[in-house]
Amino acid sequence: MKLVTLLVLPFAAALASTAPFKGCQQKVKESIHGPPHRWYKHAPAPKHHMLELKIALPQPKFPELEQHLWEISDPSHARYGAYLSKQETEALMAPHPETLDIVNEWLALHGLAEEDVIHSSARDWVTIRVPVGLAEEMLDTTYHVYKHAETGESIVRTTSYSLPDILHHHIDLIQPTTMFARFKAFKSTMHWTNQAQPAVSIPPGATITGPAGNPVDASCNSTITLSCLRQLYNAENYKTTATNCNKLGLTGYLDQYVNNKDLQQFYQAQNPSAYGSDYTLVSINGGKNNQSYAAAGSEANLDTQFGFGLAWPTPGTFYTTGGEPHFIPDLMTPNNTNEPYSYWLDHVLSQDDIPQTISTSYGDDEQTVPYTYAIRVCAGMASLGARGVSLLFSSGDHGVGDGRANPASQRCKTNDGRNITTFLPMFPASCPYVTTVGGTVNIPETAASFSSGGFSNYFARPAYQEAAVSAYLAMLAPGTFEGLYNSTGRAFPDVAAQSESFSIIYQGQESLIAGTSCSSPTFAAFVSMLNDARINAQKTPLGFLNPFLYSIGYTALNDITDGNNPGCGTLGFNATVGWDPVTGYGTPNFEKLKDLVLAMP
């Protein structure tokens, strides 16, 4: 993209374009008290450092889109499965023409010509590439390099920015400015090892009883394989189809690369029929897929080996999204300026053909994500749901906050200047338009202690979960965790799956890995299998799952009633009969779910 420092206009046109901004005051659009815990101000940002600013424009018709989503996702509604087209959703996401005009005039005042501005497919996002010095002038702010005390990574951010008052109704947000979210992979490092654990002595042929009453190989209580999950979740006899246009998508960020040799070695060991098969690689924002063993990503390997391995021969798509700026970092400049998630969302929304099921195992504390950003990204997910896509997200790996019952951690503090102890919900897990997957361990299954769950501070509780969540809250003793969580917020997770001792191939070796990063691709693979069954029966895919799950789907899930998710100096929430904020409604019983979804319109 070309950077223009001076735009020459005919005199009359220049006067006309500046007219709306005459006498305008710069008013603060967004500010935060300071950087989140563990981030510190390192140095002023170099004026020449290039920023890729993403500007979100209001979506006045979003309430209409949301109403469509509720109706077409509700199995009891006459419109169930009547998904919107790309063109229909874009019309409901588009900004008002006046907004486009006035924002373009503002950009032109700062020397940006039409060819310097990139619009999203629905024209609701504008992307420009400018040096820090110009961004500071446009936003009346000062950027700094901030460093993370633990990881050493650095980013260019500010804690406040302003806009002319006339623009406040025409711009929802501009990033990167105040967002410090890292969108890290959700895997529990406590349970990571670079080599397989010593084999547990188990008598040949020994079995244990699974939740569906069927026998499960006893070795599954120490190591989880594809076969274990199919046995445990009652899907041993189901064979998916390769030719019915059903697809499974998995996302990768932060230089998480799928090592293809590892994937084939995994297939050889756990699903020989899939050996030699491939997946579709989609690169977004310069995303790569480095094939050196040193670059293999444990997260990407986990997601693809278990997600694609379970759903095979359903075609798989792996999205690799880059977030690296276009320069060589040095001591004074950052190494990861752009956040990657909105780039992925922009790309997928612009496509005509999208996988019916997509799993993501990345996120961060909700409070590190500016409220305006969370609302807009969540709206994009609603748009995907309206098009018939099932989006699944890991719930996170820190219990209700830091994963420790004692003592209270500094991590469990608000970053709004009050510095009070609080439970920390996760995002995007807290978005009401996605299905969030918590973690379980062992057979019989219990809640994984690291399984994040709780209540959003940004999003109100949606109607589809009102009855289930109210019933859970009514069971809590009066005053339990008073002041530590928002009892009226969107509650998560919605469902769960196994999350510990998954046997993957990493850098050519069998390794065990854990975390809700295991849970989301696992549950997503079973959803993809359900979509396979529905498509073969000439029915629509399941789309946004939660209205189905909370109305009738929960009857085909294995309720998890033991365990809790400690953190922030507490024992956390407890798993119990029915829905709970550790494992949601529980884990899948595929055959029961298949019967349910095939009986629906």
Coordinates of C-alpha atoms in Angstrom, one line a residue:
M1 CA 0.0 0.0 0.0
K2 CA 1.4 3.4 -1.0
L3 CA 1.8 6.0 1.7
V4 CA 0.9 9.5 0.6
T5 CA 2.2 12.4 2.6
L6 CA 0.5 15.2 0.6
L7 CA -2.8 15.0 -1.2
V8 CA -3.3 17.8 -3.8
L9 CA -6.9 18.7 -4.4
P10 CA -8.6 21.4 -6.4
F11 CA -9.0 24.4 -4.1
A12 CA -12.9 24.2 -4.0
A13 CA -12.8 20.4 -3.4
A14 CA -10.3 20.9 -0.6
L15 CA -12.5 23.5 1.1
A16 CA -15.5 21.3 0.8
S17 CA -13.7 18.3 2.3
T18 CA -12.5 20.2 5.3
A19 CA -15.8 21.8 6.0
P20 CA -17.2 19.1 8.3
F21 CA -14.1 19.3 10.5
K22 CA -13.9 23.1 10.9
G23 CA -14.1 24.0 14.6
C24 CA -14.2 20.3 15.7
Q25 CA -12.7 19.5 19.0
Q26 CA -10.5 16.4 19.6
K27 CA -12.3 14.3 22.2
V28 CA -11.0 11.1 23.8
K29 CA -12.5 8.2 22.0
E30 CA -11.0 5.4 24.1
S31 CA -8.6 5.2 27.1
I32 CA -7.5 2.6 29.6
H33 CA -6.0 3.2 33.1
G34 CA -2.7 1.7 32.1
P35 CA -1.2 -1.4 30.5
P36 CA -2.4 -4.8 32.0
H37 CA -0.3 -6.6 34.6
R38 CA 3.1 -7.7 33.4
W39 CA 3.3 -5.1 30.6
Y40 CA 5.5 -2.1 31.2
K41 CA 6.4 1.0 29.1
H42 CA 9.8 0.5 27.5
A43 CA 10.5 3.4 25.2
P44 CA 8.8 5.9 22.9
A45 CA 7.8 4.3 19.6
P46 CA 10.0 5.2 16.7
K47 CA 8.2 7.8 14.5
H48 CA 9.0 5.9 11.3
H49 CA 7.7 2.5 12.5
M50 CA 4.7 1.5 10.4
L51 CA 1.4 0.8 11.9
E52 CA -1.5 -1.0 10.2
L53 CA -4.5 0.7 11.7
K54 CA -7.9 -1.0 11.4
I55 CA -10.8 1.3 11.8
A56 CA -14.2 -0.2 12.6
L57 CA -17.3 1.6 11.3
P58 CA -20.7 1.3 12.9
Q59 CA -23.1 -1.4 11.8
P60 CA -26.6 0.2 12.2
K61 CA -28.4 -2.9 10.9
F62 CA -26.7 -5.4 13.3
P63 CA -29.8 -5.9 15.5
E64 CA -31.6 -7.2 12.4
L65 CA -28.8 -9.6 11.7
E66 CA -28.9 -10.8 15.3
Q67 CA -32.6 -11.4 15.0
H68 CA -32.0 -13.5 11.9
L69 CA -29.3 -15.5 13.8
W70 CA -31.7 -16.3 16.7
E71 CA -34.4 -17.5 14.4
I72 CA -32.4 -19.6 12.0
S73 CA -30.4 -21.3 14.9
D74 CA -33.5 -22.3 16.9
P75 CA -34.6 -25.9 16.1
S76 CA -38.2 -25.0 17.1
H77 CA -38.4 -22.0 14.7
A78 CA -40.0 -22.2 11.3
R79 CA -36.9 -20.6 9.8
Y80 CA -34.4 -23.1 11.3
G81 CA -31.5 -23.7 8.9
A82 CA -32.5 -20.9 6.5
Y83 CA -29.0 -19.3 6.6
L84 CA -28.2 -16.0 5.0
S85 CA -26.0 -15.6 2.0
K86 CA -22.7 -13.7 2.1
Q87 CA -24.4 -10.8 0.3
E88 CA -27.3 -10.7 2.8
T89 CA -25.0 -10.7 5.8
E90 CA -22.8 -8.0 4.3
A91 CA -25.9 -5.8 3.7
L92 CA -26.7 -6.1 7.4
M93 CA -23.1 -5.4 8.4
A94 CA -22.5 -2.4 6.2
P95 CA -22.1 1.2 7.6
H96 CA -24.3 4.1 6.5
P97 CA -23.1 5.8 3.3
E98 CA -22.7 9.0 5.2
T99 CA -20.2 7.3 7.5
L100 CA -18.1 6.2 4.6
D101 CA -18.1 9.7 3.1
I102 CA -17.0 11.5 6.3
V103 CA -14.3 9.0 7.3
N104 CA -12.9 9.2 3.8
E105 CA -12.8 13.0 4.1
W106 CA -10.9 12.7 7.4
L107 CA -8.4 10.3 5.9
A108 CA -7.9 12.6 2.9
L109 CA -7.2 15.5 5.2
H110 CA -4.2 13.5 6.5
G111 CA -2.9 12.8 3.0
L112 CA -4.4 9.4 2.4
A113 CA -5.8 8.9 -1.1
E114 CA -8.4 6.3 -2.1
E115 CA -5.8 3.8 -3.2
D116 CA -4.2 3.9 0.3
V117 CA -7.4 2.7 2.0
I118 CA -8.5 -0.9 2.1
H119 CA -12.2 -1.7 2.8
S120 CA -13.4 -5.0 4.2
S121 CA -15.9 -7.0 2.1
A122 CA -18.9 -5.4 3.9
R123 CA -17.0 -2.0 4.0
D124 CA -17.4 -2.0 7.8
W125 CA -13.6 -2.1 8.4
V126 CA -11.1 0.3 7.0
T127 CA -7.4 -0.5 7.0
I128 CA -4.6 2.1 6.5
R129 CA -0.9 1.8 6.8
V130 CA 0.8 4.8 8.3
P131 CA 4.0 5.7 10.3
V132 CA 3.7 6.2 14.0
G133 CA 4.3 9.9 13.6
L134 CA 1.2 10.3 11.4
A135 CA -0.9 8.0 13.6
E136 CA 0.0 10.2 16.6
E137 CA -1.1 13.3 14.7
M138 CA -4.4 11.7 13.5
L139 CA -5.3 10.3 16.9
D140 CA -3.8 13.1 19.1
T141 CA -1.8 10.5 21.1
T142 CA 1.7 9.2 21.8
Y143 CA 2.6 5.6 21.1
H144 CA 5.2 3.7 23.1
V145 CA 6.9 0.3 22.9
Y146 CA 5.6 -1.9 25.8
K147 CA 7.3 -5.0 26.9
H148 CA 6.0 -8.1 28.6
A149 CA 7.9 -8.9 31.8
E150 CA 7.6 -12.7 31.4
T151 CA 7.9 -13.3 27.7
G152 CA 10.0 -10.4 26.6
E153 CA 7.7 -9.7 23.7
S154 CA 7.1 -6.1 22.7
I155 CA 4.3 -4.2 21.0
V156 CA 3.5 -0.7 20.0
R157 CA 0.5 0.7 21.9
T158 CA -1.0 3.7 23.5
T159 CA -3.3 4.0 26.5
S160 CA -5.6 6.7 25.0
Y161 CA -6.5 8.2 21.7
S162 CA -8.8 11.0 20.5
L163 CA -10.8 11.8 17.4
P164 CA -12.6 14.9 16.1
D165 CA -16.0 15.0 17.9
I166 CA -17.9 14.7 14.6
L167 CA -16.2 11.3 14.0
H168 CA -17.3 9.7 17.3
H169 CA -20.6 8.6 15.8
H170 CA -18.9 7.3 12.7
I171 CA -16.1 5.3 14.1
D172 CA -16.5 2.5 16.7
L173 CA -12.8 1.9 17.3
I174 CA -9.3 2.1 16.0
Q175 CA -6.7 -0.6 16.7
P176 CA -3.9 -1.2 17.4
T177 CA -4.1 1.4 20.1
T178 CA -5.3 0.3 23.5
M179 CA -5.4 -3.5 23.1
F180 CA -2.8 -5.6 24.9
A181 CA -4.4 -9.0 24.3
R182 CA -1.9 -11.6 23.2
F183 CA -4.4 -14.2 21.9
K184 CA -2.1 -16.9 23.1
A185 CA -2.7 -20.6 22.6
F186 CA -4.8 -22.3 25.3
K187 CA -2.6 -25.1 26.4
S188 CA -1.7 -26.0 30.0
T189 CA 2.1 -25.9 30.2
M190 CA 1.9 -27.7 33.5
H191 CA 1.0 -30.9 31.5
W192 CA 3.3 -30.5 28.5
T193 CA 6.2 -32.9 28.0
N194 CA 8.5 -33.3 25.0
Q195 CA 8.4 -37.1 25.3
A196 CA 5.9 -39.8 26.0
Q197 CA 5.3 -40.8 29.6
P198 CA 6.4 -44.3 30.7
A199 CA 3.7 -46.8 29.8
V200 CA 1.3 -47.7 32.6
S201 CA 1.0 -51.5 33.1
I202 CA -2.5 -52.4 31.9
P203 CA -3.6 -56.0 31.3
P204 CA -4.2 -56.8 27.6
G205 CA -7.8 -56.3 26.6
A206 CA -8.7 -54.5 29.9
T207 CA -11.6 -52.2 29.5
I208 CA -13.5 -49.6 31.6
T209 CA -17.1 -48.5 31.1
G210 CA -17.6 -45.3 29.1
P211 CA -20.4 -42.8 29.7
A212 CA -22.5 -44.4 27.0
G213 CA -22.3 -47.8 28.7
N214 CA -19.9 -49.2 26.1
P215 CA -16.5 -50.7 26.9
V216 CA -13.5 -48.3 26.5
D217 CA -9.9 -49.4 26.3
A218 CA -8.4 -49.0 29.9
S219 CA -5.3 -47.4 28.4
C220 CA -7.4 -44.3 27.6
N221 CA -7.2 -43.4 31.3
S222 CA -3.5 -42.6 30.9
T223 CA -3.1 -41.6 27.2
I224 CA -5.7 -40.2 24.9
T225 CA -5.7 -41.3 21.2
L226 CA -8.2 -40.9 18.3
S227 CA -9.5 -44.4 19.1
C228 CA -10.0 -43.4 22.7
L229 CA -12.1 -40.4 21.8
R230 CA -14.2 -42.4 19.3
Q231 CA -14.8 -45.1 22.0
L232 CA -15.5 -42.6 24.8
Y233 CA -17.9 -40.5 22.8
N234 CA -19.7 -43.3 21.1
A235 CA -18.7 -42.8 17.5
E236 CA -16.7 -46.0 16.7
N237 CA -18.9 -47.1 13.9
Y238 CA -19.5 -43.8 12.1
K239 CA -17.7 -43.2 8.8
T240 CA -17.6 -39.7 7.4
T241 CA -17.9 -38.8 3.7
A242 CA -15.3 -37.0 1.6
T243 CA -17.5 -35.8 -1.2
N244 CA -20.5 -34.0 0.3
C245 CA -18.9 -30.6 0.5
N246 CA -18.6 -30.8 4.3
K247 CA -15.4 -29.3 5.7
L248 CA -13.6 -28.7 9.0
G249 CA -11.6 -25.6 9.6
L250 CA -8.8 -25.0 12.2
T251 CA -7.0 -21.8 12.9
G252 CA -3.4 -21.0 13.7
Y253 CA -1.7 -17.8 14.9
L254 CA 1.6 -16.6 16.4
D255 CA 3.8 -18.6 14.1
Q256 CA 2.1 -21.9 15.0
Y257 CA 2.9 -24.1 12.0
V258 CA 1.6 -27.6 11.1
N259 CA 4.5 -29.9 10.5
N260 CA 3.4 -32.2 7.7
K261 CA 5.9 -35.0 8.5
D262 CA 4.6 -35.0 12.1
L263 CA 1.0 -35.2 10.8
Q264 CA 1.7 -38.1 8.5
Q265 CA 3.6 -39.9 11.3
F266 CA 0.6 -39.4 13.5
Y267 CA -1.7 -40.7 10.9
Q268 CA 0.5 -43.8 10.5
A269 CA 0.3 -44.5 14.2
Q270 CA -3.4 -43.6 14.9
N271 CA -5.4 -43.5 11.7
P272 CA -3.5 -45.4 8.9
S273 CA -6.4 -44.9 6.4
A274 CA -5.6 -41.1 6.5
Y275 CA -1.9 -41.6 5.8
G276 CA -0.9 -39.7 2.7
S277 CA -4.0 -37.4 2.8
D278 CA -3.6 -33.6 2.7
Y279 CA -5.4 -30.5 4.0
T280 CA -6.0 -27.1 2.4
L281 CA -3.6 -24.4 3.6
V282 CA -4.9 -20.8 3.6
S283 CA -2.5 -18.0 4.3
I284 CA -3.9 -14.8 5.7
N285 CA -1.9 -11.5 6.3
G286 CA 1.3 -13.2 5.3
G287 CA 0.8 -16.3 7.5
K288 CA 3.4 -19.0 6.8
N289 CA 3.7 -22.7 7.5
N290 CA 7.4 -23.3 8.0
Q291 CA 8.2 -27.0 7.6
S292 CA 11.5 -27.2 9.6
Y293 CA 11.2 -29.4 12.7
A294 CA 12.4 -26.5 14.8
A295 CA 9.4 -24.5 13.6
A296 CA 6.8 -27.2 14.3
G297 CA 4.0 -25.8 16.6
S298 CA 2.8 -28.0 19.4
E299 CA -0.6 -26.2 19.2
A300 CA -1.0 -26.4 15.4
N301 CA 0.1 -30.1 15.5
L302 CA -2.4 -30.9 18.2
D303 CA -5.3 -29.2 16.5
T304 CA -4.7 -30.7 13.1
Q305 CA -3.7 -34.2 14.2
F306 CA -6.8 -34.7 16.4
G307 CA -9.2 -32.4 14.5
F308 CA -8.5 -33.7 11.0
G309 CA -7.6 -37.2 12.3
L310 CA -11.1 -37.7 13.9
A311 CA -13.1 -36.2 11.0
W312 CA -11.1 -37.9 8.2
P313 CA -11.9 -38.2 5.3
T314 CA -13.9 -34.9 5.7
P315 CA -11.6 -32.3 4.0
G316 CA -9.7 -30.0 6.4
T317 CA -8.7 -26.4 6.1
F318 CA -5.9 -24.9 8.2
Y319 CA -5.8 -21.1 8.4
T320 CA -2.3 -19.7 9.1
T321 CA -2.6 -16.0 10.0
G322 CA 0.4 -13.7 10.3
G323 CA 0.7 -10.9 12.8
E324 CA 4.2 -9.8 12.1
P325 CA 5.0 -6.2 11.1
H326 CA 7.0 -5.5 8.0
F327 CA 10.4 -4.7 9.5
I328 CA 13.3 -6.3 11.3
P329 CA 12.9 -5.8 15.0
D330 CA 15.7 -4.4 17.1
L331 CA 16.2 -3.4 20.7
M332 CA 13.9 -0.4 20.4
T333 CA 11.1 -1.8 18.1
P334 CA 8.5 -4.5 18.7
N335 CA 8.4 -8.0 17.3
N336 CA 4.6 -8.4 17.1
T337 CA 2.8 -5.1 16.6
N338 CA -0.4 -6.4 14.9
E339 CA -3.0 -8.5 16.6
P340 CA -4.0 -11.4 14.2
Y341 CA -7.5 -12.3 15.0
S342 CA -9.4 -9.6 13.1
Y343 CA -7.4 -10.3 10.0
W344 CA -8.6 -13.9 10.1
L345 CA -12.2 -12.8 10.6
D346 CA -12.0 -10.2 7.8
H347 CA -10.7 -12.9 5.4
V348 CA -13.2 -15.6 6.3
L349 CA -16.2 -13.2 6.1
S350 CA -15.1 -12.2 2.6
Q351 CA -15.2 -15.8 1.3
D352 CA -18.1 -17.4 -0.5
D353 CA -17.1 -20.9 0.6
I354 CA -16.4 -21.4 4.4
P355 CA -16.0 -24.6 6.3
Q356 CA -19.2 -25.5 8.2
T357 CA -17.3 -26.1 11.5
I358 CA -14.3 -24.1 12.7
S359 CA -12.3 -24.5 15.9
T360 CA -10.0 -22.0 17.6
S361 CA -7.8 -22.6 20.6
Y362 CA -6.5 -19.1 21.3
G363 CA -7.6 -16.2 23.5
D364 CA -6.8 -14.0 26.4
D365 CA -8.3 -12.4 29.5
E366 CA -11.4 -10.5 28.5
Q367 CA -10.2 -7.4 30.3
T368 CA -7.1 -7.1 28.1
V369 CA -9.4 -6.7 25.1
P370 CA -11.0 -3.3 24.8
Y371 CA -14.8 -3.5 25.2
T372 CA -15.4 -1.9 21.7
Y373 CA -13.1 -4.4 20.1
A374 CA -14.7 -7.4 21.8
I375 CA -18.2 -6.2 20.7
R376 CA -17.1 -5.8 17.1
V377 CA -15.2 -9.1 16.8
C378 CA -18.1 -10.9 18.4
A379 CA -20.5 -9.3 15.9
G380 CA -18.4 -10.7 13.1
M381 CA -18.8 -14.2 14.7
A382 CA -22.6 -13.6 14.7
S383 CA -22.3 -12.9 11.0
L384 CA -20.6 -16.3 10.4
G385 CA -23.2 -18.0 12.5
A386 CA -25.9 -16.4 10.4
R387 CA -24.2 -18.0 7.4
G388 CA -24.4 -21.5 8.9
V389 CA -21.0 -21.8 10.5
S390 CA -20.4 -23.5 13.8
L391 CA -17.6 -21.6 15.7
L392 CA -16.0 -23.4 18.6
F393 CA -13.5 -21.9 21.1
S394 CA -11.4 -23.3 23.9
S395 CA -12.5 -21.9 27.3
G396 CA -9.0 -21.3 28.6
D397 CA -6.6 -22.9 31.1
H398 CA -6.6 -20.8 34.2
G399 CA -9.7 -21.9 36.1
V400 CA -11.6 -18.8 37.3
G401 CA -8.4 -16.7 37.0
D402 CA -5.0 -18.0 37.8
G403 CA -5.6 -21.7 38.2
R404 CA -4.5 -21.7 41.9
A405 CA -6.8 -21.9 44.9
N406 CA -4.2 -20.4 47.2
P407 CA -2.8 -17.8 47.4
A408 CA -4.6 -15.2 45.4
S409 CA -2.5 -14.1 42.4
Q410 CA -1.7 -10.7 41.1
R411 CA -3.1 -12.1 37.8
C412 CA -6.6 -12.0 39.4
K413 CA -6.7 -8.2 39.6
T414 CA -8.7 -5.7 37.6
N415 CA -6.7 -3.5 35.3
D416 CA -9.0 -0.5 35.6
G417 CA -6.9 1.2 38.4
R418 CA -8.9 -0.3 41.2
N419 CA -6.6 -3.3 41.4
I420 CA -9.2 -5.4 43.2
T421 CA -9.4 -9.2 43.2
T422 CA -11.8 -10.6 40.6
F423 CA -12.4 -13.7 38.5
L424 CA -11.1 -13.3 34.9
P425 CA -13.4 -14.4 32.1
M426 CA -11.7 -15.2 28.8
F427 CA -12.3 -13.8 25.3
P428 CA -13.4 -14.9 22.6
A429 CA -14.7 -17.6 24.9
S430 CA -17.1 -15.1 26.4
C431 CA -18.8 -14.1 23.1
P432 CA -22.4 -15.2 23.1
Y433 CA -22.3 -16.2 19.4
V434 CA -19.8 -19.0 19.8
T435 CA -19.8 -22.4 21.4
T436 CA -17.1 -22.6 24.1
V437 CA -15.5 -25.9 25.1
G438 CA -14.2 -26.6 28.6
G439 CA -12.0 -29.5 29.7
T440 CA -12.5 -32.9 31.3
V441 CA -10.0 -35.6 32.5
N442 CA -10.1 -39.3 33.3
I443 CA -12.8 -42.0 32.8
P444 CA -15.3 -41.7 34.4
E445 CA -14.9 -38.0 33.4
T446 CA -14.5 -35.2 35.9
A447 CA -13.9 -31.5 35.3
A448 CA -10.3 -30.5 34.6
S449 CA -9.1 -28.2 37.3
F450 CA -7.6 -25.9 34.8
S451 CA -10.8 -25.6 32.7
S452 CA -11.6 -21.9 32.6
G453 CA -15.2 -20.9 33.1
G454 CA -17.3 -18.2 34.5
F455 CA -19.2 -15.1 33.5
S456 CA -18.5 -12.3 31.1
N457 CA -18.1 -8.7 32.2
Y458 CA -18.8 -7.4 28.7
F459 CA -21.7 -9.5 27.4
A460 CA -25.1 -9.9 29.0
R461 CA -26.5 -13.4 29.4
P462 CA -28.3 -14.4 26.2
A463 CA -31.9 -15.7 26.4
Y464 CA -30.9 -19.2 25.2
Q465 CA -29.0 -19.9 28.5
E466 CA -31.1 -18.0 30.9
A467 CA -32.9 -21.1 32.4
A468 CA -29.8 -23.3 32.7
V469 CA -27.6 -20.6 34.2
S470 CA -30.2 -19.4 36.6
A471 CA -30.7 -22.9 37.9
Y472 CA -27.0 -23.2 38.6
L473 CA -26.8 -19.9 40.4
A474 CA -29.8 -20.8 42.5
M475 CA -27.8 -23.8 43.8
L476 CA -24.9 -21.7 45.0
A477 CA -25.0 -20.8 48.7
P478 CA -26.0 -17.2 49.3
G479 CA -22.9 -14.9 49.1
T480 CA -20.7 -17.4 47.3
F481 CA -17.9 -15.5 45.5
E482 CA -19.8 -12.3 46.1
G483 CA -18.2 -9.5 44.2
L484 CA -15.9 -11.7 42.3
Y485 CA -18.0 -12.3 39.2
N486 CA -20.8 -10.8 37.1
S487 CA -23.9 -13.0 37.8
T488 CA -25.8 -11.5 34.9
G489 CA -23.1 -12.0 32.3
R490 CA -22.8 -14.5 29.4
A491 CA -21.8 -17.8 31.1
F492 CA -19.3 -20.2 29.7
P493 CA -18.3 -22.9 28.7
D494 CA -21.2 -24.4 26.9
V495 CA -19.9 -28.0 26.5
A496 CA -16.7 -29.9 27.3
A497 CA -14.4 -32.7 26.1
Q498 CA -11.2 -34.5 27.2
S499 CA -8.3 -32.2 27.7
E500 CA -5.3 -34.1 29.2
S501 CA -2.6 -36.5 28.0
F502 CA -3.3 -36.2 24.3
S503 CA -0.7 -38.2 22.4
I504 CA 0.6 -36.1 19.5
I505 CA 3.7 -36.3 17.3
Y506 CA 5.9 -33.3 17.8
Q507 CA 9.2 -32.9 16.1
G508 CA 9.2 -36.6 15.2
Q509 CA 8.5 -37.8 18.7
E510 CA 5.4 -39.0 20.6
S511 CA 4.5 -36.3 23.1
L512 CA 1.7 -35.7 25.6
I513 CA -0.1 -32.3 25.8
A514 CA -3.0 -31.0 27.7
G515 CA -5.3 -28.0 28.0
T516 CA -8.6 -26.9 26.6
S517 CA -6.7 -26.6 23.3
C518 CA -7.3 -30.3 23.2
S519 CA -11.0 -30.0 23.9
S520 CA -12.1 -27.5 21.2
P521 CA -10.8 -29.4 18.1
T522 CA -12.1 -32.6 19.6
F523 CA -15.6 -31.3 20.1
A524 CA -15.5 -29.6 16.7
A525 CA -14.6 -32.8 15.0
F526 CA -17.7 -34.5 16.4
V527 CA -19.8 -31.5 15.3
S528 CA -18.3 -31.9 11.8
M529 CA -19.3 -35.5 11.9
L530 CA -22.9 -34.5 12.8
N531 CA -22.9 -32.0 9.9
D532 CA -21.7 -34.8 7.7
A533 CA -24.7 -36.9 8.7
R534 CA -27.1 -34.0 8.2
I535 CA -25.8 -33.1 4.8
N536 CA -26.0 -36.7 3.7
A537 CA -29.6 -36.6 4.7
Q538 CA -30.2 -33.5 2.5
K539 CA -30.4 -31.2 5.6
T540 CA -28.6 -28.0 6.4
P541 CA -25.5 -27.9 8.6
L542 CA -26.0 -27.1 12.3
G543 CA -24.7 -23.6 12.2
F544 CA -24.6 -21.7 15.5
L545 CA -25.0 -24.5 18.0
N546 CA -26.0 -22.9 21.3
P547 CA -29.8 -22.5 20.8
F548 CA -29.8 -26.2 19.9
L549 CA -27.6 -27.3 22.8
Y550 CA -29.5 -25.4 25.4
S551 CA -33.0 -26.4 24.2
I552 CA -32.6 -30.1 23.3
G553 CA -29.0 -30.9 22.5
Y554 CA -28.0 -31.2 26.2
T555 CA -30.1 -34.4 26.5
A556 CA -27.5 -36.1 24.3
L557 CA -24.5 -34.9 26.3
N558 CA -22.7 -36.7 29.1
D559 CA -23.3 -34.6 32.2
I560 CA -20.1 -34.0 34.3
T561 CA -20.9 -33.7 38.0
D562 CA -17.5 -33.8 39.7
G563 CA -14.6 -31.4 39.9
N564 CA -14.0 -27.6 40.1
N565 CA -11.8 -24.9 38.6
P566 CA -9.8 -23.2 41.3
G567 CA -8.2 -19.8 41.1
C568 CA -7.9 -16.4 42.6
G569 CA -7.5 -17.8 46.1
T570 CA -10.8 -19.8 45.8
L571 CA -11.9 -23.3 44.9
G572 CA -13.7 -21.9 41.9
F573 CA -17.0 -23.1 40.6
N574 CA -18.1 -26.7 40.9
A575 CA -19.3 -29.1 38.3
T576 CA -22.8 -30.4 39.1
V577 CA -25.9 -31.9 37.7
G578 CA -27.0 -29.9 34.6
W579 CA -25.1 -26.9 33.3
D580 CA -22.1 -25.6 35.2
P581 CA -19.4 -23.0 34.5
V582 CA -16.6 -25.6 34.4
T583 CA -17.8 -28.2 31.9
G584 CA -21.0 -26.6 30.5
Y585 CA -23.6 -29.3 29.7
G586 CA -20.9 -31.9 29.3
T587 CA -19.3 -34.1 26.7
P588 CA -20.7 -35.6 23.5
N589 CA -22.6 -38.8 23.0
F590 CA -22.3 -39.0 19.2
E591 CA -24.9 -41.6 18.5
K592 CA -27.5 -39.8 20.6
L593 CA -26.6 -36.5 19.1
K594 CA -26.8 -37.9 15.6
D595 CA -30.3 -39.3 16.2
L596 CA -31.3 -35.8 17.6
V597 CA -30.0 -33.8 14.7
L598 CA -31.4 -36.1 12.0
A599 CA -34.8 -35.8 13.6
M600 CA -34.7 -32.0 13.3
P601 CA -35.8 -30.2 10.2

